[in-house]
PDB file of C-alpha atoms in Angstrom:
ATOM      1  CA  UNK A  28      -7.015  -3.430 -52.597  1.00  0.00           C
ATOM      2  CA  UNK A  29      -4.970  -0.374 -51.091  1.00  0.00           C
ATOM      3  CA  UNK A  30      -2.629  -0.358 -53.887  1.00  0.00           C
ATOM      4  CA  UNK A  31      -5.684   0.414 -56.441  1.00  0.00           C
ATOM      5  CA  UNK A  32      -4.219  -2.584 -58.595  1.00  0.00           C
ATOM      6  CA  UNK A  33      -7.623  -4.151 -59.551  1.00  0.00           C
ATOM      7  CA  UNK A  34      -5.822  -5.043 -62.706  1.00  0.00           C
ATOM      8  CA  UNK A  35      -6.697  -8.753 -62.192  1.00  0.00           C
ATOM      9  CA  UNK A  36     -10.200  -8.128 -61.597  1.00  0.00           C
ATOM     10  CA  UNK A  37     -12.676  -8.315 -64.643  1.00  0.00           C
ATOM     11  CA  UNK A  38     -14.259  -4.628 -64.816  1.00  0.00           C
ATOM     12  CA  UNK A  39     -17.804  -5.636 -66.143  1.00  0.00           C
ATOM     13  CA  UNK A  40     -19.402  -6.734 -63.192  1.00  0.00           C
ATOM     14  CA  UNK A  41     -22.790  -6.177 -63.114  1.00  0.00           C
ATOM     15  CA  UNK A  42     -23.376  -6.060 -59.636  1.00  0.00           C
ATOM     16  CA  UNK A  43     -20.813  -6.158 -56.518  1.00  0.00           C
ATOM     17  CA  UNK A  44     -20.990  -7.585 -52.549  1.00  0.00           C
ATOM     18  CA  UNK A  45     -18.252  -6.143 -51.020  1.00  0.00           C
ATOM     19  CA  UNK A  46     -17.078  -7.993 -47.686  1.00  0.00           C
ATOM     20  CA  UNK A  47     -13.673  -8.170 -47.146  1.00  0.00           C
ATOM     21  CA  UNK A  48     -11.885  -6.734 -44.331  1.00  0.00           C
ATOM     22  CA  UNK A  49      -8.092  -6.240 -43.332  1.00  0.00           C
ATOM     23  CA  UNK A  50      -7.814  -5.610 -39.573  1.00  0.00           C
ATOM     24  CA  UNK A  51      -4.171  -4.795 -39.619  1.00  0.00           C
ATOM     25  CA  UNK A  52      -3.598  -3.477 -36.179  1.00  0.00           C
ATOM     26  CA  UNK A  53      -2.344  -0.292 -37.226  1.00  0.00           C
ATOM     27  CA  UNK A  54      -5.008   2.310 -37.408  1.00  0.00           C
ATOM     28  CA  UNK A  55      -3.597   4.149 -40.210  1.00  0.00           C
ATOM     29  CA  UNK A  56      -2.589   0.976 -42.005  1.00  0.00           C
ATOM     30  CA  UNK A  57      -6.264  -0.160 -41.424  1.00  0.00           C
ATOM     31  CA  UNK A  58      -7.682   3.087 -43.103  1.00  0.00           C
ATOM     32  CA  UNK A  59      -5.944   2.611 -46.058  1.00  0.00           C
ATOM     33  CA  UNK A  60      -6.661  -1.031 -46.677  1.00  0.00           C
ATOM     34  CA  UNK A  61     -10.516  -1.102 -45.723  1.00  0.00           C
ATOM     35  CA  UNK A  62     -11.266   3.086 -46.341  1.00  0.00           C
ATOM     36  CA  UNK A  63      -9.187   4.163 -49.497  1.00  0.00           C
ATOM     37  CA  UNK A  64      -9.364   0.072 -50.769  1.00  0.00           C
ATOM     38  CA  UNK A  65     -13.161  -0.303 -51.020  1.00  0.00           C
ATOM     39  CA  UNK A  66     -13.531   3.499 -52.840  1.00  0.00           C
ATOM     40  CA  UNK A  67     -10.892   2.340 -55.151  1.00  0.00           C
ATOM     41  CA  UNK A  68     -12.813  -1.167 -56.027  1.00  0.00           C
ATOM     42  CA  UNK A  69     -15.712   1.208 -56.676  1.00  0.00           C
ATOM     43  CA  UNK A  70     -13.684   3.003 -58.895  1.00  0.00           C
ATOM     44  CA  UNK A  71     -13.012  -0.226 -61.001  1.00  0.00           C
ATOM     45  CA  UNK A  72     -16.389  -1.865 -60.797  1.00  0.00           C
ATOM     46  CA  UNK A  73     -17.678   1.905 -61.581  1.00  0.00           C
ATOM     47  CA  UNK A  74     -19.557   0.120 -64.624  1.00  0.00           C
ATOM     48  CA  UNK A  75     -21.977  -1.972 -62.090  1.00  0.00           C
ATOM     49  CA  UNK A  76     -25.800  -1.841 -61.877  1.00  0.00           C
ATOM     50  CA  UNK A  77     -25.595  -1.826 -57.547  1.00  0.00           C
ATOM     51  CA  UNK A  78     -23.247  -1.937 -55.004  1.00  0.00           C
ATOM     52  CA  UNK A  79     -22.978  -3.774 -51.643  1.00  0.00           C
ATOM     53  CA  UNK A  80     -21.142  -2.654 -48.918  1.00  0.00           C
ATOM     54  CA  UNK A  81     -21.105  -4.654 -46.108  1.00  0.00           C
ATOM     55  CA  UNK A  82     -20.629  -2.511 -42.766  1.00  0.00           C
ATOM     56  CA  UNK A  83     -21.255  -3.191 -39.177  1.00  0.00           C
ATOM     57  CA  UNK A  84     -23.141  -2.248 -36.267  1.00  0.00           C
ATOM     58  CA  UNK A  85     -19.845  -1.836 -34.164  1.00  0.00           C
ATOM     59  CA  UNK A  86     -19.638   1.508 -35.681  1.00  0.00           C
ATOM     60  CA  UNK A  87     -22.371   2.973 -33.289  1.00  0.00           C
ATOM     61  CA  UNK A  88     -21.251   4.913 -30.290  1.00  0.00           C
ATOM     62  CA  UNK A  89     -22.666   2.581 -27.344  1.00  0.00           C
ATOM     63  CA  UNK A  90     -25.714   4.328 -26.112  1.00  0.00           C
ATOM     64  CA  UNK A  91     -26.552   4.988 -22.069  1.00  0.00           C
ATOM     65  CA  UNK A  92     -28.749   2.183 -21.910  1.00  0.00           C
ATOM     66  CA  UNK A  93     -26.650  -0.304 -23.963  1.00  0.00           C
ATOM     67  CA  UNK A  94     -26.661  -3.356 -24.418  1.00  0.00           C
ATOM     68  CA  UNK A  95     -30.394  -2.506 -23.601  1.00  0.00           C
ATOM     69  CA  UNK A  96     -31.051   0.060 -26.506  1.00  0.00           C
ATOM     70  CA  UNK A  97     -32.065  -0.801 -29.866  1.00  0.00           C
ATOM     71  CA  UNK A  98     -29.707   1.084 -32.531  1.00  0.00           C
ATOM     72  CA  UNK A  99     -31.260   2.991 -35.008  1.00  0.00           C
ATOM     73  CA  UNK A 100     -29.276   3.832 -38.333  1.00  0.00           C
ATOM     74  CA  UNK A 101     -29.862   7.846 -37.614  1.00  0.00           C
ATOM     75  CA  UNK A 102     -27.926   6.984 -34.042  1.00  0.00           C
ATOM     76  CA  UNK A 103     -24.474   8.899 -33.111  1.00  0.00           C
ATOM     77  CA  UNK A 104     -21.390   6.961 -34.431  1.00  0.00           C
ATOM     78  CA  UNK A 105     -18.713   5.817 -32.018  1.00  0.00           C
ATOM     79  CA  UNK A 106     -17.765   2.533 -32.117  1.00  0.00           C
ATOM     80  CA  UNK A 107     -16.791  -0.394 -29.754  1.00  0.00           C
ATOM     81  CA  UNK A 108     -15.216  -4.001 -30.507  1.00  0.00           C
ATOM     82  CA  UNK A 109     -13.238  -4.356 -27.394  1.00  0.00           C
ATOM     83  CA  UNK A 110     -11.873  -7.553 -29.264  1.00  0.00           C
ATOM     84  CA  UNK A 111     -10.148  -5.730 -32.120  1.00  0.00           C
ATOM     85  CA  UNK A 112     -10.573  -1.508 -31.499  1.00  0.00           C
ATOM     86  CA  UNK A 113      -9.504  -0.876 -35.082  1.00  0.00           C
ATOM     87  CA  UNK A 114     -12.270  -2.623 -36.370  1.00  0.00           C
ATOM     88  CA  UNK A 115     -15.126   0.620 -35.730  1.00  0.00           C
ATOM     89  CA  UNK A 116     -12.609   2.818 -36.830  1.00  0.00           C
ATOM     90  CA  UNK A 117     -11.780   0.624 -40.472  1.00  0.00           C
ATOM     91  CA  UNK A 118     -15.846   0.574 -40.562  1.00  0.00           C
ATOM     92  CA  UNK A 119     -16.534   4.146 -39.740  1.00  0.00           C
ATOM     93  CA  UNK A 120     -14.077   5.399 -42.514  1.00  0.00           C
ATOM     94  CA  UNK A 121     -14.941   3.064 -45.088  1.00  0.00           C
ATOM     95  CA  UNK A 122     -18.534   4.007 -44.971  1.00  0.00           C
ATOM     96  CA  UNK A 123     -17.361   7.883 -45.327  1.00  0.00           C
ATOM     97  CA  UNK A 124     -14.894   6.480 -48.679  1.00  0.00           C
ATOM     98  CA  UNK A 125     -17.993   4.437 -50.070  1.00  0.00           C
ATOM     99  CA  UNK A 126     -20.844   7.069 -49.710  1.00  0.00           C
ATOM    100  CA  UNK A 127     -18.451  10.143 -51.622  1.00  0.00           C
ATOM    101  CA  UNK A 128     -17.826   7.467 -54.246  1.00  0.00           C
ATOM    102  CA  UNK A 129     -21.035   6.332 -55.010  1.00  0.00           C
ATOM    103  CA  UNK A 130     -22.139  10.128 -55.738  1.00  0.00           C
ATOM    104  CA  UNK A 131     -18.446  10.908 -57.355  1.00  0.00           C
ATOM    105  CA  UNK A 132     -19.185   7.611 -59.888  1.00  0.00           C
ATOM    106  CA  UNK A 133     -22.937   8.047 -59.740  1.00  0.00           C
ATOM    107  CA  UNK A 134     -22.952   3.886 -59.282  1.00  0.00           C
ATOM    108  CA  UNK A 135     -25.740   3.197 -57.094  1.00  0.00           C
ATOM    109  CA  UNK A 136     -24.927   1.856 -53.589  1.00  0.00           C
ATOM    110  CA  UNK A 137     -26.090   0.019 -49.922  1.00  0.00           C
ATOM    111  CA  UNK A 138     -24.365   0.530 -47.306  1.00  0.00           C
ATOM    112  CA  UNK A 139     -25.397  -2.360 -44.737  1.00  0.00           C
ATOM    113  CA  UNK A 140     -24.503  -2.839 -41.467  1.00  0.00           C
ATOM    114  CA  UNK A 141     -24.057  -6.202 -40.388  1.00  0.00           C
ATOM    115  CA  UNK A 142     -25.024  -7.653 -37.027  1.00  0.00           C
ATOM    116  CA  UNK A 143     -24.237 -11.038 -35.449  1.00  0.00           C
ATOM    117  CA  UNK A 144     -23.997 -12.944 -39.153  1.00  0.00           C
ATOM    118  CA  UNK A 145     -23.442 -16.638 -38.730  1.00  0.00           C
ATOM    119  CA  UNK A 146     -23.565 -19.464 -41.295  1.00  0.00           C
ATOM    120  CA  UNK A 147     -22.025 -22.800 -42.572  1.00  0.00           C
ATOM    121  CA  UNK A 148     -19.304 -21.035 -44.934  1.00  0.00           C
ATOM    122  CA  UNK A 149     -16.254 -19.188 -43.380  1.00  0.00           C
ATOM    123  CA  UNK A 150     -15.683 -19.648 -39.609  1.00  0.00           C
ATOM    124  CA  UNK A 151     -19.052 -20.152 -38.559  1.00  0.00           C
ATOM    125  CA  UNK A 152     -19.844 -17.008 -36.559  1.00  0.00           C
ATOM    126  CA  UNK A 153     -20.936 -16.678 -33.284  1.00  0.00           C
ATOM    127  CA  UNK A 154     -22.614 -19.968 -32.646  1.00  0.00           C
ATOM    128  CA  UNK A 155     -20.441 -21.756 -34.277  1.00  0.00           C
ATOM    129  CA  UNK A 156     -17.619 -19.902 -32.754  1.00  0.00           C
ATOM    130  CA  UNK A 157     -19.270 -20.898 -29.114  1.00  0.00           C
ATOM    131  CA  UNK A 158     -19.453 -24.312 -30.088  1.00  0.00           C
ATOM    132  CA  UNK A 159     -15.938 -24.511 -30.596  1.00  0.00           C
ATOM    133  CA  UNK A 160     -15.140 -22.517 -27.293  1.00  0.00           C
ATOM    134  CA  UNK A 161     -17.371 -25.150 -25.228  1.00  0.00           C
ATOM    135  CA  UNK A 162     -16.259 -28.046 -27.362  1.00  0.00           C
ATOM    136  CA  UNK A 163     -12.158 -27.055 -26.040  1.00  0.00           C
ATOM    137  CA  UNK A 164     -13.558 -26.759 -22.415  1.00  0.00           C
ATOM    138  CA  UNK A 165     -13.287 -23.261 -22.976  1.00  0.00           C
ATOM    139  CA  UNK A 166     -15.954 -20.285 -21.499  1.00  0.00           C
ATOM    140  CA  UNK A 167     -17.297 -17.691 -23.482  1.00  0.00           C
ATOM    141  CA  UNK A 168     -15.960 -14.081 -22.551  1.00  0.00           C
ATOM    142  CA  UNK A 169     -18.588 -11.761 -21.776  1.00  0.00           C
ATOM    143  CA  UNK A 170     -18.753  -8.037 -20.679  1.00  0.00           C
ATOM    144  CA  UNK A 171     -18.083  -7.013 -17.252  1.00  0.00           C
ATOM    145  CA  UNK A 172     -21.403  -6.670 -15.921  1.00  0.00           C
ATOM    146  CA  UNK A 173     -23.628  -8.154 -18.862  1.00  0.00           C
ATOM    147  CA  UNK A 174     -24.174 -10.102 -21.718  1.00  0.00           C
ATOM    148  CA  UNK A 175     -24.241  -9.017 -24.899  1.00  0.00           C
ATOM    149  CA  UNK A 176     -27.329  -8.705 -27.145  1.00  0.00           C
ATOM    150  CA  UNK A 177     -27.360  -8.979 -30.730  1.00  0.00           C
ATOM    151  CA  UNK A 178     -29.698  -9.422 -33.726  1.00  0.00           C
ATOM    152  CA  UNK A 179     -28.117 -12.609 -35.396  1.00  0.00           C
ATOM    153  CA  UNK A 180     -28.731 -13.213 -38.873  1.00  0.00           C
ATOM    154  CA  UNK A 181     -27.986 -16.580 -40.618  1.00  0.00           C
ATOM    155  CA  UNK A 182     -27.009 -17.627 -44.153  1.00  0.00           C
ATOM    156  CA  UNK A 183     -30.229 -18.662 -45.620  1.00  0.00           C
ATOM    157  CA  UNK A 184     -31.068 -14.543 -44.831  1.00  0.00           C
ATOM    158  CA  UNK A 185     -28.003 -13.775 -45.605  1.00  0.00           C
ATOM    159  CA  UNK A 186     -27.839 -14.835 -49.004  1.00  0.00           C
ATOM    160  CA  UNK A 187     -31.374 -13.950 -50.054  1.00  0.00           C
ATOM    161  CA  UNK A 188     -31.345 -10.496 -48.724  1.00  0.00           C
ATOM    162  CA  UNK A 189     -27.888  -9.333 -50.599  1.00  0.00           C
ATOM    163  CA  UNK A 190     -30.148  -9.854 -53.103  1.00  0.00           C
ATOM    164  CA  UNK A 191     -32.686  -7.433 -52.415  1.00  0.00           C
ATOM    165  CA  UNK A 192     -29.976  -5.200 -50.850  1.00  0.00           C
ATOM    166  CA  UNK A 193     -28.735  -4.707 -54.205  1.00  0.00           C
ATOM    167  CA  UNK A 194     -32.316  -4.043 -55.639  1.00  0.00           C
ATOM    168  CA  UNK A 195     -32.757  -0.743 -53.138  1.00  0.00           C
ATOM    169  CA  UNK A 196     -29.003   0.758 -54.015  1.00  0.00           C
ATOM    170  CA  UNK A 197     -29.322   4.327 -54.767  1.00  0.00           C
ATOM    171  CA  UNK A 198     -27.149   7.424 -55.017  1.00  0.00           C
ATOM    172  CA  UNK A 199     -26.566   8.468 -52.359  1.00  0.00           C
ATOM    173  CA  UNK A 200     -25.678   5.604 -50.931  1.00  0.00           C
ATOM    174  CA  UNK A 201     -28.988   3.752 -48.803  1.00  0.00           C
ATOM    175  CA  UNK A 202     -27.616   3.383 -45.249  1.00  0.00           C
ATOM    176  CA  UNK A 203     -29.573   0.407 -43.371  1.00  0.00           C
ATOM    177  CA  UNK A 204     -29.099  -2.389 -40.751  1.00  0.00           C
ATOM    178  CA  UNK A 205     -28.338  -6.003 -41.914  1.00  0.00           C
ATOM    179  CA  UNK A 206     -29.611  -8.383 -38.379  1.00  0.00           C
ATOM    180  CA  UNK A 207     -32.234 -10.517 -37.561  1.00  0.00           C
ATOM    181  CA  UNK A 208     -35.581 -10.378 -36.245  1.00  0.00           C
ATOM    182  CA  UNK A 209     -35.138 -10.958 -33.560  1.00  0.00           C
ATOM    183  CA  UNK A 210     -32.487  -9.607 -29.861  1.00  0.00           C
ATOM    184  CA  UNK A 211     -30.443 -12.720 -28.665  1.00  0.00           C
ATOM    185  CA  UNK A 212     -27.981 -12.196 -25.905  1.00  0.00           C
ATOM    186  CA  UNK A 213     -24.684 -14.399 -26.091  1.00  0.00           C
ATOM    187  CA  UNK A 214     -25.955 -16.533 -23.086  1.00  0.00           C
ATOM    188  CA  UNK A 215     -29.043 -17.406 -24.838  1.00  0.00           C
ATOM    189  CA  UNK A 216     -27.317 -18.420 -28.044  1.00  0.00           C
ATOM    190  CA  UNK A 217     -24.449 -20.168 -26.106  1.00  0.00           C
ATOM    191  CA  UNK A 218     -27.243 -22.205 -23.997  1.00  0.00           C
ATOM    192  CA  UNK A 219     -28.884 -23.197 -27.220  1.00  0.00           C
ATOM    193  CA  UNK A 220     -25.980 -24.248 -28.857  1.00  0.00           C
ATOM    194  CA  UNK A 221     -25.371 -26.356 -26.064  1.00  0.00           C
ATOM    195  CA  UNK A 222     -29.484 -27.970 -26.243  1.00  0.00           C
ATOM    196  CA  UNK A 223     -28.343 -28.568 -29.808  1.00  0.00           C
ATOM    197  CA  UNK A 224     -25.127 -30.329 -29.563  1.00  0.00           C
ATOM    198  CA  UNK A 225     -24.597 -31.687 -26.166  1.00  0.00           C
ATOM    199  CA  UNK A 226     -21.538 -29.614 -25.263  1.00  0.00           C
ATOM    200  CA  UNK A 227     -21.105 -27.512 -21.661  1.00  0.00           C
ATOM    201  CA  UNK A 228     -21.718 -23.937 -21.970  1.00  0.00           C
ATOM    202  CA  UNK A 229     -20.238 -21.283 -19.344  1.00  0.00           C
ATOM    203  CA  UNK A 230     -19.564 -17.791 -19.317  1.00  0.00           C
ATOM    204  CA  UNK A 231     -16.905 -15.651 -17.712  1.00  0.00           C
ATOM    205  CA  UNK A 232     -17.017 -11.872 -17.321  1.00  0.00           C
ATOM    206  CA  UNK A 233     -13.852 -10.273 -19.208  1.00  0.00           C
ATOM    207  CA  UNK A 234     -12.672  -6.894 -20.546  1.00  0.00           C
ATOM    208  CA  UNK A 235     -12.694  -8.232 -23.853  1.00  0.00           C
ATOM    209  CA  UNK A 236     -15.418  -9.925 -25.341  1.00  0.00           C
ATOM    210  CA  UNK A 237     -17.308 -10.525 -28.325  1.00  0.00           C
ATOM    211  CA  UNK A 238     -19.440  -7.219 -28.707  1.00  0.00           C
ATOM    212  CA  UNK A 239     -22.870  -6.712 -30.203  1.00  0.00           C
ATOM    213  CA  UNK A 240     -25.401  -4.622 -30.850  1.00  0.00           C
ATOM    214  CA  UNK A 241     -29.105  -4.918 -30.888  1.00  0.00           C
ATOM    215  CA  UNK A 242     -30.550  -3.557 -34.214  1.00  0.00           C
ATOM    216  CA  UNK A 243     -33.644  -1.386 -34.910  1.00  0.00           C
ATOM    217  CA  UNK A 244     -34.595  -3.397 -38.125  1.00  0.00           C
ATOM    218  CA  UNK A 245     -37.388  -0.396 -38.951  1.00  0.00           C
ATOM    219  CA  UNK A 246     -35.424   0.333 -42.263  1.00  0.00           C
ATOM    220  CA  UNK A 247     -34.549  -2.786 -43.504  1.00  0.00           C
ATOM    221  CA  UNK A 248     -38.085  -4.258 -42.387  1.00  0.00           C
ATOM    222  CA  UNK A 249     -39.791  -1.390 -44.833  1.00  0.00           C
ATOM    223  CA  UNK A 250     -36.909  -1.706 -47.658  1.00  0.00           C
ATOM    224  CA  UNK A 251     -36.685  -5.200 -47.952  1.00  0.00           C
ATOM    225  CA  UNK A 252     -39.310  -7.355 -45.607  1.00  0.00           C
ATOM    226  CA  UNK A 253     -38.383  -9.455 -42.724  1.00  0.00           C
ATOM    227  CA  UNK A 254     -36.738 -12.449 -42.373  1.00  0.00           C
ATOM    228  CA  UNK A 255     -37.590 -16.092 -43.639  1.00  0.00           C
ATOM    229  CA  UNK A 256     -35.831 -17.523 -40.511  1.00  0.00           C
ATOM    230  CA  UNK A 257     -35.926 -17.258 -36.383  1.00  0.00           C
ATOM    231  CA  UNK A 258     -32.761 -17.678 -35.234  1.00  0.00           C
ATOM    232  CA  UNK A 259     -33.271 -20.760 -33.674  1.00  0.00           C
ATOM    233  CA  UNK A 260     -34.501 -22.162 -37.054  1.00  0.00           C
ATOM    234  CA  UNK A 261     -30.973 -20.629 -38.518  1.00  0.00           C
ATOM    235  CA  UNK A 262     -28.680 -22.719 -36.092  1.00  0.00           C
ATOM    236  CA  UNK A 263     -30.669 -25.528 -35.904  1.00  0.00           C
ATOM    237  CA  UNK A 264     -29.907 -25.414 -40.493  1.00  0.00           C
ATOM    238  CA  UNK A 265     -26.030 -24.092 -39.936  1.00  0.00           C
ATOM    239  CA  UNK A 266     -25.165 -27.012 -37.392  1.00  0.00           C
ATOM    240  CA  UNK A 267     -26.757 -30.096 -39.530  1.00  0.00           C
ATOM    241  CA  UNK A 268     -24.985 -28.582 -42.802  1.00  0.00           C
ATOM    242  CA  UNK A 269     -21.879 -28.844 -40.835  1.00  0.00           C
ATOM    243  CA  UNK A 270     -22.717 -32.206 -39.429  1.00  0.00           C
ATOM    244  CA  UNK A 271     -22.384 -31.324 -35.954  1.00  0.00           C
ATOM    245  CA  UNK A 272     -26.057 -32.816 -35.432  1.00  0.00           C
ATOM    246  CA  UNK A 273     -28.565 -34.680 -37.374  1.00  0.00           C
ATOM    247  CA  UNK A 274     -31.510 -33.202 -39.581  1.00  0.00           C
ATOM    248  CA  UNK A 275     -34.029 -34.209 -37.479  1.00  0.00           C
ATOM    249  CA  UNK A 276     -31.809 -33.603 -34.275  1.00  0.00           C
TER     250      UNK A 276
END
């Protein structure tokens, strides 16, 4: 998308998710592909009813009391993925690119940060991911010091909420928080995944781990209602559409 070609794309869409990311490792290389490529897609789906970008809560600046604190969307911006460090900065930018073009094209526009998103489609997400990890005899990497907590959101949400995400798009651009109901820390969804499937979860402390962030849902809660599924209820679907258990597992 950085080279503006959109040449191949139709132009009368009525109404646009935007999801894709390019983590090249090079900041400035990263900037262009995820920042300057998603304003240019606006610029070519410019005729569109509403506009979805998909964000992330990695671009908050970890608060004192983290993983402890709740993030808010009117909370200082920062970042931290200690798994890929360009990946706040690609965020962080983009959202910058997407808000002046929603006012510059006057096309209406979310911005939603996504938490812990998991589902049957793609690689799986996080409990998915774990499953695999346990599965190779593998631990799960956790901070030094703590275990994660984040707000995962599964597919069945997923899917109906883009929905309603688009419905609330406004210029400017609505900022809000895309997670579940509900804080998780990556021990509790490992162990679970574990009850479910029969595998051997363990944890080791590492400098590099999978972070997360636990989301004040306030906003999206008002905007667009809560969720349909606990996250329990969300594996428990995403594992027996995979066939790694049974329906009535």
């Amino acid at each position: 998308m950085d080279t503006g070609d959109n040449s191949s794309l139709p132009d009368d869409f009525t109404h646009v998710v935007h999801s894709a990311l390019n983590l090249s490792p090079d900041y400035d290389q990263a900037i262009t592909n995820n920042a300057e490529g998603s304003a240019l897609l606006m610029q070519h789906c410019r005729k569109a009813k509403a506009f979805l970008h998909v964000s992330s809560t990695c671009v908050y600046r970890p608060h004192a009391d983290h993983p402890n604190h709740a993030y808010a969307e009117t909370d200082p911006l920062g970042g931290l993925a200690s798994y890929a460090e360009v990946y706040p900065i690609a965020k962080i930018t983009s959202e910058g690119s997407v808000r002046a073009a929603a006012r510059m094209l006057d096309l209406p526009t979310t911005i939603a940060r996504m938490n812990v998103g998991y589902s049957w489609t793609g690689h799986g997400g996080l409990p998915v991911m774990q499953y695999q990890t346990f599965k190779a005899g593998q631990p799960w990497l956790t901070p030094l010091g703590y275990h994660n907590i984040g707000s995962p959101i599964g597919g069945v949400d997923i899917a109906d909420q883009a929905h309603k995400l688009l419905e609330i798009a406004t210029v400017p651009a609505t900022i809000v928080n895309w997670g579940g109901d509900d804080p998780v820390t990556d021990q509790q969804m490992g162990e679970y995944v574990a009850e479910l499937t029969g595998v051997t979860a363990s944890f080791v402390e590492s400098p590099v781990s999978f972070d997360s962030f636990w989301s004040d849902n306030t906003r999206r809660e008002q905007l667009i209602g809560k969720c349909s599924q606990h996250w329990k209820e969300g594996v428990r679907d995403t594992f027996s559409r995979l066939g790694l258990i049974g329906v009535a597992d």
